[in-house]
């Protein structure tokens, strides 16, 4: 059944499972050691087999790559390292033909310092684009305009003096990533046109980078001293952002087909994240990162699940994510494959739209990156290791002459964890993900149903999902390191998917670090 026919009255993104692709690391069609759009296209049959509904592509736009694409120098073109606009069109057409939607990353807070807008802005204080960025005069004491700090540094100011015009410019990230001035209507119009450029090309939506940071305090007031050491926790979050979000939403609504936005709100506070839904007028989905930072333990997860129900649900539809290109993979954080498997049942059993990060379905760990191969200014190379596709040789990555490795080292056990090896093994974590995705597709309770927690022993969380037509599922996760008797919880239920073979004994004992998805008997 086509996705659109499964839930005709609901927007597609509520029931979808979204799969994040970091293009540099996914698949390499031209053998230069960096992944590309044709590489992604060549893996669509595999992604269809896996059963994902949508792809989110991290940036593939023209970029000097100071932040590997999150520093954009042309929002409306593909960087030659990834291919061409024609490759992009082919990728979208092929994905759509397979019933897979495509959302792209939009980086509105800052451009590259090589973007023609910034080149013009910095050229003179009188430039027509001067006010497109945030410039401030130098003061006699030499101090930066305020106490805002630059990400990935130990308190370096978020300001750099540009020698050409002897003024400070603002950059919440690298000096090569100057912040746009979203108070300027010309900036808003130009960036709305970027959205239209991609909407016209048929994309189904956008992942919006650091959306909470767009609205800046007009006075650029100092951040409260006690908050400065907490990265992004309440900083760079200003009321005026909500108006911008509503405007962006109206751009999407110029188009048919439920085009959507999912916002990166990197505020480690679920109540603040919820505010960006704006009761239905704001974002369609927001990433809520506190669960990603929760340890593998029942109590912290119970708190996070409860917060989402209380704070997000009254405003909109939740989303769930355990890994992405900015954080150590959850397989690495949680420390074992058993936990990564149980986490898959957790993620795909919760109410909300799940986001998978390419490679988690292979149970990949972060690569260990030797010092001489570190390339990321933010220390995130490990989770960006290339995906191993085949067992032998270069794991499916071509090798141009003179090149002996892709742009980053392989993750541990690349041969054993390659897609080829795990596809041949029905018991693998890859097949577990596939079974879970198939179970979601087949169950309205899992896709769209309500959620109610069920009393469970210590170390265990259990909940019911109830959907249209009385469809029901139960999920039980044992976060503990001992077997737990859950016999009372499984009466009247049968295992639909287990995190590992024999996870639930016939005596009702659920193994350590194991989880089951149950359907009524
Ligand atoms: C969040 C992105 O996920 C990250 O990779 C990037 O470095 C920053 N935003 C800056 O764009």
Short mmCIF file of C-alpha atoms and ligand atoms in Angstrom, two decimals:
data_model
loop_
_atom_site.label_atom_id
_atom_site.label_comp_id
_atom_site.label_asym_id
_atom_site.label_seq_id
_atom_site.Cartn_x
_atom_site.Cartn_y
_atom_site.Cartn_z
CA UNK A 1 0.00 0.00 0.00
CA UNK A 2 1.40 3.43 -0.89
CA UNK A 3 2.22 5.59 2.13
CA UNK A 4 -0.36 8.21 1.13
CA UNK A 5 -3.14 5.62 1.16
CA UNK A 6 -2.33 4.31 4.61
CA UNK A 7 -3.35 7.45 6.48
CA UNK A 8 -5.26 9.58 3.99
CA UNK A 9 -6.44 12.12 6.55
CA UNK A 10 -3.05 12.71 8.19
CA UNK A 11 0.00 14.57 6.86
CA UNK A 12 2.65 12.10 5.71
CA UNK A 13 5.33 13.31 8.14
CA UNK A 14 3.40 12.16 11.21
CA UNK A 15 3.50 8.50 10.24
CA UNK A 16 6.87 8.60 8.45
CA UNK A 17 10.18 7.17 9.57
CA UNK A 18 12.86 9.64 8.42
CA UNK A 19 16.39 8.50 7.61
CA UNK A 20 19.20 11.07 7.86
CA UNK A 21 21.97 10.92 5.28
CA UNK A 22 25.24 12.79 5.75
CA UNK A 23 26.17 12.94 2.06
CA UNK A 24 29.96 13.00 2.52
CA UNK A 25 29.84 9.69 4.35
CA UNK A 26 27.01 7.71 2.81
CA UNK A 27 28.05 6.31 -0.56
CA UNK A 28 30.63 7.31 -3.14
CA UNK A 29 29.77 6.88 -6.82
CA UNK A 30 32.84 8.60 -8.29
CA UNK A 31 35.54 7.06 -6.12
CA UNK A 32 37.04 10.28 -4.76
CA UNK A 33 36.64 9.18 -1.16
CA UNK A 34 33.76 11.59 -0.47
CA UNK A 35 30.14 10.46 -0.80
CA UNK A 36 27.91 12.09 -3.41
CA UNK A 37 24.35 12.38 -4.71
CA UNK A 38 24.73 9.59 -7.28
CA UNK A 39 26.05 7.42 -4.47
CA UNK A 40 22.89 8.08 -2.49
CA UNK A 41 20.80 7.35 -5.59
CA UNK A 42 22.52 4.01 -6.05
CA UNK A 43 21.42 2.97 -2.54
CA UNK A 44 17.73 3.76 -2.95
CA UNK A 45 16.84 0.09 -3.58
CA UNK A 46 18.49 -0.76 -0.24
CA UNK A 47 16.61 2.03 1.56
CA UNK A 48 13.34 0.86 0.03
CA UNK A 49 14.13 -2.68 1.18
CA UNK A 50 14.81 -1.32 4.68
CA UNK A 51 11.44 0.44 4.62
CA UNK A 52 12.15 4.10 5.39
CA UNK A 53 9.57 6.66 4.30
CA UNK A 54 11.68 9.79 3.89
CA UNK A 55 15.29 10.94 3.60
CA UNK A 56 16.79 14.01 5.21
CA UNK A 57 19.90 15.07 3.33
CA UNK A 58 22.46 17.11 5.28
CA UNK A 59 23.84 20.03 3.20
CA UNK A 60 25.15 19.32 -0.31
CA UNK A 61 25.24 22.98 -1.42
CA UNK A 62 28.28 24.86 -2.62
CA UNK A 63 30.52 25.35 0.37
CA UNK A 64 34.16 25.96 1.28
CA UNK A 65 33.55 23.16 3.84
CA UNK A 66 34.87 24.96 6.91
CA UNK A 67 31.92 23.22 8.66
CA UNK A 68 31.50 20.52 6.00
CA UNK A 69 28.57 22.14 4.26
CA UNK A 70 26.94 24.03 7.14
CA UNK A 71 28.82 27.03 5.72
CA UNK A 72 26.96 27.65 2.47
CA UNK A 73 28.35 29.84 -0.31
CA UNK A 74 25.47 29.22 -2.75
CA UNK A 75 22.12 28.01 -1.42
CA UNK A 76 20.83 27.20 -4.90
CA UNK A 77 23.52 24.96 -6.31
CA UNK A 78 25.12 21.60 -5.56
CA UNK A 79 28.78 21.56 -4.55
CA UNK A 80 30.77 19.85 -7.33
CA UNK A 81 32.11 17.36 -4.80
CA UNK A 82 28.54 16.03 -4.43
CA UNK A 83 27.46 16.34 -8.09
CA UNK A 84 25.12 18.66 -9.95
CA UNK A 85 21.57 19.97 -9.79
CA UNK A 86 20.72 17.40 -12.46
CA UNK A 87 21.96 14.65 -10.09
CA UNK A 88 19.76 16.10 -7.38
CA UNK A 89 16.71 16.10 -9.66
CA UNK A 90 17.38 12.46 -10.59
CA UNK A 91 17.73 11.52 -6.95
CA UNK A 92 14.42 13.15 -6.01
CA UNK A 93 12.63 11.63 -9.01
CA UNK A 94 13.93 8.14 -8.23
CA UNK A 95 13.17 8.45 -4.52
CA UNK A 96 9.64 9.64 -5.24
CA UNK A 97 9.12 6.79 -7.71
CA UNK A 98 9.88 4.44 -4.82
CA UNK A 99 7.52 6.24 -2.48
CA UNK A 100 10.37 7.82 -0.50
CA UNK A 101 10.11 11.55 0.32
CA UNK A 102 13.09 13.88 0.40
CA UNK A 103 13.72 16.71 2.84
CA UNK A 104 16.78 18.92 2.59
CA UNK A 105 18.78 20.88 5.13
CA UNK A 106 18.34 24.67 5.14
CA UNK A 107 20.97 26.70 6.97
CA UNK A 108 19.43 30.11 7.68
CA UNK A 109 21.35 31.42 10.69
CA UNK A 110 24.63 32.01 8.90
CA UNK A 111 26.25 31.80 5.49
CA UNK A 112 29.82 31.05 4.55
CA UNK A 113 32.17 34.03 4.65
CA UNK A 114 32.66 33.22 0.94
CA UNK A 115 28.98 33.74 0.14
CA UNK A 116 28.62 36.67 -2.30
CA UNK A 117 26.26 38.33 0.22
CA UNK A 118 28.98 38.45 2.86
CA UNK A 119 31.71 39.34 0.38
CA UNK A 120 29.62 42.34 -0.57
CA UNK A 121 28.61 43.11 3.01
CA UNK A 122 32.18 43.22 4.26
CA UNK A 123 33.43 45.29 1.31
CA UNK A 124 32.42 48.64 2.82
CA UNK A 125 30.36 50.15 5.60
CA UNK A 126 28.18 51.67 2.90
CA UNK A 127 27.58 48.40 1.04
CA UNK A 128 23.92 47.74 0.14
CA UNK A 129 24.28 44.41 1.94
CA UNK A 130 26.05 45.80 5.03
CA UNK A 131 22.95 45.30 7.15
CA UNK A 132 22.42 41.72 5.92
CA UNK A 133 24.89 40.68 8.65
CA UNK A 134 25.42 41.88 12.21
CA UNK A 135 28.15 44.55 12.38
CA UNK A 136 29.16 46.63 15.40
CA UNK A 137 31.67 49.42 16.04
CA UNK A 138 34.84 48.91 17.96
CA UNK A 139 34.93 50.58 21.36
CA UNK A 140 37.97 52.20 22.99
CA UNK A 141 38.41 49.37 25.50
CA UNK A 142 38.71 46.83 22.66
CA UNK A 143 36.08 44.50 24.15
CA UNK A 144 33.66 42.67 21.83
CA UNK A 145 30.12 44.10 21.63
CA UNK A 146 28.71 41.58 24.11
CA UNK A 147 29.61 38.40 26.01
CA UNK A 148 28.26 35.88 23.49
CA UNK A 149 30.61 32.99 22.89
CA UNK A 150 31.52 31.02 19.83
CA UNK A 151 30.49 27.36 19.62
CA UNK A 152 33.26 24.70 19.89
CA UNK A 153 35.62 27.02 21.75
CA UNK A 154 36.48 27.50 25.35
CA UNK A 155 34.70 30.84 25.64
CA UNK A 156 36.10 32.63 22.58
CA UNK A 157 33.92 35.62 21.65
CA UNK A 158 31.30 35.17 18.94
CA UNK A 159 32.73 38.28 17.29
CA UNK A 160 35.62 38.91 14.93
CA UNK A 161 36.98 42.26 13.76
CA UNK A 162 37.04 42.42 9.98
CA UNK A 163 40.15 44.40 9.00
CA UNK A 164 38.60 45.70 5.76
CA UNK A 165 36.18 47.99 7.58
CA UNK A 166 37.44 47.76 11.16
CA UNK A 167 34.15 46.58 12.68
CA UNK A 168 33.09 43.46 14.55
CA UNK A 169 30.82 40.89 12.89
CA UNK A 170 28.81 38.27 14.74
CA UNK A 171 29.29 34.52 14.28
CA UNK A 172 27.73 32.09 16.74
CA UNK A 173 29.76 29.34 15.03
CA UNK A 174 33.10 29.65 13.20
CA UNK A 175 34.44 33.03 12.02
CA UNK A 176 33.87 31.53 8.54
CA UNK A 177 30.12 31.38 9.37
CA UNK A 178 28.91 34.98 9.79
CA UNK A 179 25.36 35.31 11.20
CA UNK A 180 22.72 36.78 8.92
CA UNK A 181 20.64 39.65 10.25
CA UNK A 182 17.09 38.29 10.26
CA UNK A 183 15.73 41.71 11.32
CA UNK A 184 16.42 42.84 7.76
CA UNK A 185 13.38 42.22 5.48
CA UNK A 186 15.64 41.73 2.44
CA UNK A 187 17.35 38.82 4.20
CA UNK A 188 13.97 37.27 4.99
CA UNK A 189 12.82 37.65 1.40
CA UNK A 190 16.04 36.23 -0.05
CA UNK A 191 15.97 33.23 2.28
CA UNK A 192 12.27 32.59 1.56
CA UNK A 193 13.22 32.45 -2.11
CA UNK A 194 15.80 29.79 -1.27
CA UNK A 195 12.97 27.70 0.20
CA UNK A 196 10.90 28.26 -2.95
CA UNK A 197 13.83 27.25 -5.16
CA UNK A 198 13.91 23.80 -3.54
CA UNK A 199 10.13 23.51 -3.17
CA UNK A 200 9.84 24.15 -6.91
CA UNK A 201 12.29 21.29 -7.44
CA UNK A 202 9.93 19.01 -5.58
CA UNK A 203 11.40 18.61 -2.10
CA UNK A 204 8.94 17.49 0.56
CA UNK A 205 10.31 19.70 3.29
CA UNK A 206 13.25 21.05 5.22
CA UNK A 207 15.32 20.33 8.25
CA UNK A 208 16.07 23.84 9.51
CA UNK A 209 19.44 24.39 11.12
CA UNK A 210 19.64 26.11 14.56
CA UNK A 211 16.27 27.72 13.95
CA UNK A 212 15.98 29.04 17.52
CA UNK A 213 18.95 31.34 16.91
CA UNK A 214 17.47 33.40 14.06
CA UNK A 215 15.80 36.07 16.17
CA UNK A 216 18.43 38.05 18.04
CA UNK A 217 17.86 40.44 20.90
CA UNK A 218 17.79 43.81 19.09
CA UNK A 219 20.02 45.33 21.79
CA UNK A 220 22.40 42.38 21.66
CA UNK A 221 22.29 42.35 25.45
CA UNK A 222 24.78 40.25 27.41
CA UNK A 223 23.70 36.72 28.23
CA UNK A 224 23.17 36.10 31.95
CA UNK A 225 26.55 35.10 33.38
CA UNK A 226 25.23 31.88 34.96
CA UNK A 227 24.01 30.61 31.58
CA UNK A 228 27.18 31.17 29.61
CA UNK A 229 28.82 27.86 30.50
CA UNK A 230 25.74 25.90 29.33
CA UNK A 231 26.11 25.64 25.59
CA UNK A 232 22.99 26.91 23.83
CA UNK A 233 20.82 26.06 26.80
CA UNK A 234 18.78 29.23 26.81
CA UNK A 235 21.13 31.43 24.89
CA UNK A 236 20.42 32.51 21.35
CA UNK A 237 16.71 32.06 21.90
CA UNK A 238 14.67 35.18 21.35
CA UNK A 239 10.97 35.87 21.16
CA UNK A 240 11.26 37.42 17.67
CA UNK A 241 12.16 34.00 16.27
CA UNK A 242 8.52 32.88 16.57
CA UNK A 243 7.33 35.49 14.11
CA UNK A 244 10.00 34.36 11.64
CA UNK A 245 8.89 30.76 12.07
CA UNK A 246 5.29 31.69 11.27
CA UNK A 247 6.49 33.46 8.15
CA UNK A 248 8.46 30.39 7.05
CA UNK A 249 5.44 28.25 7.64
CA UNK A 250 3.41 30.47 5.32
CA UNK A 251 6.03 29.99 2.57
CA UNK A 252 5.56 26.23 2.84
CA UNK A 253 1.82 26.70 2.71
CA UNK A 254 2.10 28.37 -0.71
CA UNK A 255 2.67 24.79 -1.93
CA UNK A 256 0.46 21.74 -1.89
CA UNK A 257 1.43 18.28 -0.73
CA UNK A 258 2.04 18.79 2.98
CA UNK A 259 5.53 20.30 2.66
CA UNK A 260 6.99 20.22 6.13
CA UNK A 261 9.65 21.71 8.38
CA UNK A 262 11.50 20.01 11.18
CA UNK A 263 13.48 22.43 13.27
CA UNK A 264 16.75 21.91 15.02
CA UNK A 265 16.02 23.59 18.35
CA UNK A 266 19.21 22.94 20.23
CA UNK A 267 17.83 24.01 23.59
CA UNK A 268 18.09 21.34 26.22
CA UNK A 269 14.71 22.23 27.64
CA UNK A 270 11.60 20.50 26.33
CA UNK A 271 9.28 23.34 27.36
CA UNK A 272 11.25 25.78 25.20
CA UNK A 273 11.31 23.27 22.35
CA UNK A 274 7.51 22.95 22.63
CA UNK A 275 7.09 26.71 22.26
CA UNK A 276 8.35 26.52 18.67
CA UNK A 277 5.28 24.48 17.69
CA UNK A 278 3.31 27.57 18.59
CA UNK A 279 0.07 25.65 19.03
CA UNK A 280 0.01 24.59 15.38
CA UNK A 281 1.16 27.88 13.79
CA UNK A 282 4.88 27.15 14.11
CA UNK A 283 7.09 24.25 13.11
CA UNK A 284 5.53 20.93 12.09
CA UNK A 285 8.16 19.03 14.05
CA UNK A 286 11.03 20.01 16.31
CA UNK A 287 13.96 17.91 17.42
CA UNK A 288 13.83 17.51 21.18
CA UNK A 289 17.34 16.62 22.33
CA UNK A 290 17.01 15.96 26.09
CA UNK A 291 16.17 12.26 25.46
CA UNK A 292 19.26 11.97 23.25
CA UNK A 293 21.33 13.12 26.23
CA UNK A 294 19.59 10.78 28.70
CA UNK A 295 21.65 7.80 29.87
CA UNK A 296 20.52 4.24 29.14
CA UNK A 297 18.36 3.93 32.28
CA UNK A 298 14.63 3.61 32.93
CA UNK A 299 14.09 6.56 35.28
CA UNK A 300 15.66 9.30 33.13
CA UNK A 301 13.80 7.94 30.10
CA UNK A 302 10.52 7.90 32.03
CA UNK A 303 11.04 11.58 32.85
CA UNK A 304 11.82 12.46 29.24
CA UNK A 305 8.84 10.53 27.84
CA UNK A 306 6.56 12.19 30.38
CA UNK A 307 7.89 15.66 29.48
CA UNK A 308 7.17 15.08 25.82
CA UNK A 309 3.61 13.98 26.62
CA UNK A 310 2.99 16.97 28.90
CA UNK A 311 4.82 19.71 27.02
CA UNK A 312 5.07 18.83 23.34
CA UNK A 313 1.81 16.96 22.74
CA UNK A 314 -0.49 19.88 23.64
CA UNK A 315 1.37 21.92 21.01
CA UNK A 316 2.00 19.40 18.25
CA UNK A 317 3.36 16.05 17.13
CA UNK A 318 6.55 14.80 18.85
CA UNK A 319 9.72 13.58 17.17
CA UNK A 320 12.37 11.20 18.50
CA UNK A 321 16.05 10.88 17.65
CA UNK A 322 18.96 9.00 19.21
CA UNK A 323 21.82 9.78 16.83
CA UNK A 324 22.87 12.34 14.25
CA UNK A 325 25.98 13.85 12.67
CA UNK A 326 26.73 16.05 15.70
CA UNK A 327 26.81 13.58 18.58
CA UNK A 328 28.53 10.28 19.36
CA UNK A 329 26.35 7.46 18.02
CA UNK A 330 24.01 5.88 20.58
CA UNK A 331 25.62 2.48 19.94
CA UNK A 332 28.83 4.09 21.24
CA UNK A 333 27.16 6.02 24.06
CA UNK A 334 25.16 3.05 25.37
CA UNK A 335 28.11 0.70 25.06
CA UNK A 336 26.71 -2.55 23.62
CA UNK A 337 24.87 -3.99 20.66
CA UNK A 338 22.20 -5.44 22.97
CA UNK A 339 21.36 -1.91 24.12
CA UNK A 340 21.45 -0.51 20.58
CA UNK A 341 18.93 -3.20 19.60
CA UNK A 342 16.67 -2.49 22.55
CA UNK A 343 16.97 1.23 21.76
CA UNK A 344 15.67 0.54 18.24
CA UNK A 345 12.50 -0.96 19.75
CA UNK A 346 12.22 2.03 22.10
CA UNK A 347 12.69 4.63 19.34
CA UNK A 348 10.31 2.97 16.90
CA UNK A 349 7.71 2.18 19.56
CA UNK A 350 7.24 5.71 20.90
CA UNK A 351 4.51 8.10 19.80
CA UNK A 352 6.00 10.54 17.31
CA UNK A 353 8.08 10.71 14.16
CA UNK A 354 11.36 8.79 14.53
CA UNK A 355 14.57 10.03 12.87
CA UNK A 356 17.23 7.42 12.13
CA UNK A 357 20.84 8.34 11.40
CA UNK A 358 22.42 6.35 8.57
CA UNK A 359 24.47 3.51 9.98
CA UNK A 360 22.51 3.03 13.21
CA UNK A 361 20.68 0.19 11.46
CA UNK A 362 24.09 -1.47 11.06
CA UNK A 363 24.84 -0.99 14.75
CA UNK A 364 27.86 1.14 13.82
CA UNK A 365 30.08 2.55 16.51
CA UNK A 366 31.96 5.82 16.13
CA UNK A 367 35.29 5.56 14.34
CA UNK A 368 38.38 6.10 16.42
CA UNK A 369 39.99 9.01 14.59
CA UNK A 370 43.76 9.39 14.99
CA UNK A 371 44.93 12.92 15.63
CA UNK A 372 46.44 13.36 12.19
CA UNK A 373 43.07 12.59 10.58
CA UNK A 374 40.91 14.92 12.65
CA UNK A 375 39.16 17.33 10.30
CA UNK A 376 36.09 18.67 12.12
CA UNK A 377 36.45 21.85 14.22
CA UNK A 378 33.71 20.51 16.51
CA UNK A 379 35.25 17.10 17.26
CA UNK A 380 32.47 15.18 15.52
CA UNK A 381 34.43 13.07 13.05
CA UNK A 382 33.77 9.75 14.81
CA UNK A 383 30.03 9.62 14.09
CA UNK A 384 30.65 10.72 10.49
CA UNK A 385 32.75 7.71 9.48
CA UNK A 386 31.86 6.31 6.05
CA UNK A 387 29.15 3.64 5.76
CA UNK A 388 30.65 0.25 4.88
CA UNK A 389 28.55 -1.32 2.14
CA UNK A 390 30.46 -4.47 1.22
CA UNK A 391 32.59 -6.96 3.13
CA UNK A 392 35.65 -6.92 0.89
CA UNK A 393 38.14 -4.32 -0.23
CA UNK A 394 36.99 -0.74 -0.01
CA UNK A 395 33.59 -1.65 1.42
CA UNK A 396 31.88 -0.46 -1.73
CA UNK A 397 33.67 2.89 -1.87
CA UNK A 398 35.57 3.34 -5.12
CA UNK A 399 39.19 4.23 -4.93
CA UNK A 400 40.62 6.87 -7.23
CA UNK A 401 44.27 6.49 -8.03
CA UNK A 402 46.55 7.42 -5.19
CA UNK A 403 43.75 7.40 -2.62
CA UNK A 404 43.97 4.75 0.06
CA UNK A 405 41.07 5.72 2.28
CA UNK A 406 37.82 7.69 2.25
CA UNK A 407 37.82 11.15 3.83
CA UNK A 408 37.48 9.66 7.34
CA UNK A 409 38.61 6.30 8.75
CA UNK A 410 36.23 3.33 8.82
CA UNK A 411 34.11 2.59 11.88
CA UNK A 412 35.17 -0.45 13.95
CA UNK A 413 34.49 -3.91 12.42
CA UNK A 414 33.62 -2.38 9.06
CA UNK A 415 33.55 -5.74 7.22
CA UNK A 416 31.38 -7.55 9.79
CA UNK A 417 29.08 -4.51 10.07
CA UNK A 418 28.81 -3.84 6.35
CA UNK A 419 25.34 -3.72 4.85
CA UNK A 420 26.26 -6.76 2.77
CA UNK A 421 27.24 -8.89 5.77
CA UNK A 422 24.25 -7.89 7.88
CA UNK A 423 21.76 -8.34 5.06
CA UNK A 424 22.88 -11.94 4.74
CA UNK A 425 22.21 -12.55 8.45
CA UNK A 426 18.51 -12.68 9.39
CA UNK A 427 19.40 -12.27 13.04
CA UNK A 428 21.31 -9.01 12.51
CA UNK A 429 20.42 -5.58 13.82
CA UNK A 430 19.76 -4.54 10.21
CA UNK A 431 16.97 -7.11 9.93
CA UNK A 432 15.68 -5.99 13.34
CA UNK A 433 15.28 -2.42 12.01
CA UNK A 434 13.60 -3.77 8.89
CA UNK A 435 11.14 -5.82 10.96
CA UNK A 436 10.38 -2.83 13.19
CA UNK A 437 9.75 -0.57 10.20
CA UNK A 438 7.47 -3.18 8.66
CA UNK A 439 5.59 -3.49 11.96
CA UNK A 440 5.04 0.29 12.03
CA UNK A 441 3.78 0.30 8.48
CA UNK A 442 1.29 -2.41 9.33
CA UNK A 443 -0.02 -0.87 12.55
CA UNK A 444 -1.99 2.36 12.82
CA UNK A 445 -1.48 2.15 16.60
CA UNK A 446 2.30 2.42 16.13
CA UNK A 447 2.17 5.05 13.44
CA UNK A 448 -0.42 7.41 14.86
CA UNK A 449 -1.91 5.93 18.02
CA UNK A 450 -2.13 7.34 21.51
CA UNK A 451 0.35 6.31 24.15
CA UNK A 452 -0.22 5.37 27.79
CA UNK A 453 2.45 4.22 30.22
CA UNK A 454 1.82 0.95 32.06
CA UNK A 455 3.12 0.17 35.58
CA UNK A 456 6.30 -1.85 35.31
CA UNK A 457 9.06 -3.20 37.60
CA UNK A 458 12.16 -1.11 38.34
CA UNK A 459 14.50 -0.78 35.35
CA UNK A 460 11.62 -1.49 32.98
CA UNK A 461 9.41 0.88 30.99
CA UNK A 462 6.21 -0.33 29.34
CA UNK A 463 3.57 1.49 27.35
CA UNK A 464 0.54 0.82 25.20
CA UNK A 465 -0.22 2.34 21.84
CA UNK A 466 -3.84 2.47 20.73
CA UNK A 467 -4.92 3.45 17.25
CA UNK A 468 -7.94 3.71 15.04
CA UNK A 469 -10.20 0.67 14.80
CA UNK A 470 -8.99 -0.67 18.15
CA UNK A 471 -5.50 -1.52 16.86
CA UNK A 472 -3.19 -2.02 19.86
CA UNK A 473 0.47 -2.67 20.56
CA UNK A 474 2.52 -2.86 23.76
CA UNK A 475 6.22 -2.06 24.12
CA UNK A 476 8.38 -3.26 27.02
CA UNK A 477 12.00 -2.16 27.46
CA UNK A 478 14.35 -3.54 30.11
CA UNK A 479 17.10 -0.97 30.66
CA UNK A 480 18.59 -3.00 33.50
CA UNK A 481 21.50 -5.40 33.47
CA UNK A 482 19.49 -8.31 34.96
CA UNK A 483 16.62 -10.38 33.67
CA UNK A 484 13.25 -9.11 34.93
CA UNK A 485 9.98 -10.98 35.38
CA UNK A 486 7.40 -9.19 33.21
CA UNK A 487 4.95 -12.11 33.08
CA UNK A 488 1.97 -9.99 34.24
CA UNK A 489 2.71 -7.45 31.50
CA UNK A 490 2.74 -9.98 28.69
CA UNK A 491 -0.47 -11.84 29.50
CA UNK A 492 -2.76 -11.60 26.49
CA UNK A 493 0.08 -10.39 24.26
CA UNK A 494 2.38 -12.13 21.77
CA UNK A 495 5.82 -11.08 20.59
CA UNK A 496 5.71 -9.28 17.24
CA UNK A 497 9.35 -8.15 17.23
CA UNK A 498 12.03 -8.86 19.84
CA UNK A 499 15.30 -6.93 20.13
CA UNK A 500 17.14 -10.27 20.12
CA UNK A 501 16.25 -13.92 19.69
CA UNK A 502 14.76 -15.29 22.89
CA UNK A 503 14.66 -11.83 24.57
CA UNK A 504 11.38 -12.83 26.24
CA UNK A 505 11.38 -16.31 27.81
CA UNK A 506 8.26 -18.47 27.88
CA UNK A 507 8.25 -17.85 31.65
CA UNK A 508 7.80 -14.13 31.06
CA UNK A 509 11.41 -13.22 31.85
CA UNK A 510 12.72 -10.29 29.81
CA UNK A 511 16.49 -10.42 29.28
CA UNK A 512 18.85 -7.62 30.39
CA UNK A 513 19.12 -4.73 27.90
CA UNK A 514 16.31 -6.18 25.82
CA UNK A 515 12.96 -4.99 24.49
CA UNK A 516 9.87 -6.43 22.85
CA UNK A 517 7.08 -5.13 20.70
CA UNK A 518 3.89 -7.07 21.44
CA UNK A 519 0.55 -7.47 19.68
CA UNK A 520 -2.65 -8.80 21.26
CA UNK A 521 -3.04 -12.56 21.07
C1 LIG B 1 23.83 22.36 13.60
C2 LIG B 1 24.32 21.33 12.64
O1 LIG B 1 23.69 20.11 12.88
C3 LIG B 1 25.82 21.26 12.82
O2 LIG B 1 26.39 20.18 12.14
C4 LIG B 1 26.41 22.56 12.38
O3 LIG B 1 27.79 22.55 12.63
C5 LIG B 1 25.78 23.73 13.14
N1 LIG B 1 24.36 23.63 13.23
C6 LIG B 1 26.09 25.04 12.46
O4 LIG B 1 25.40 25.12 11.25
#
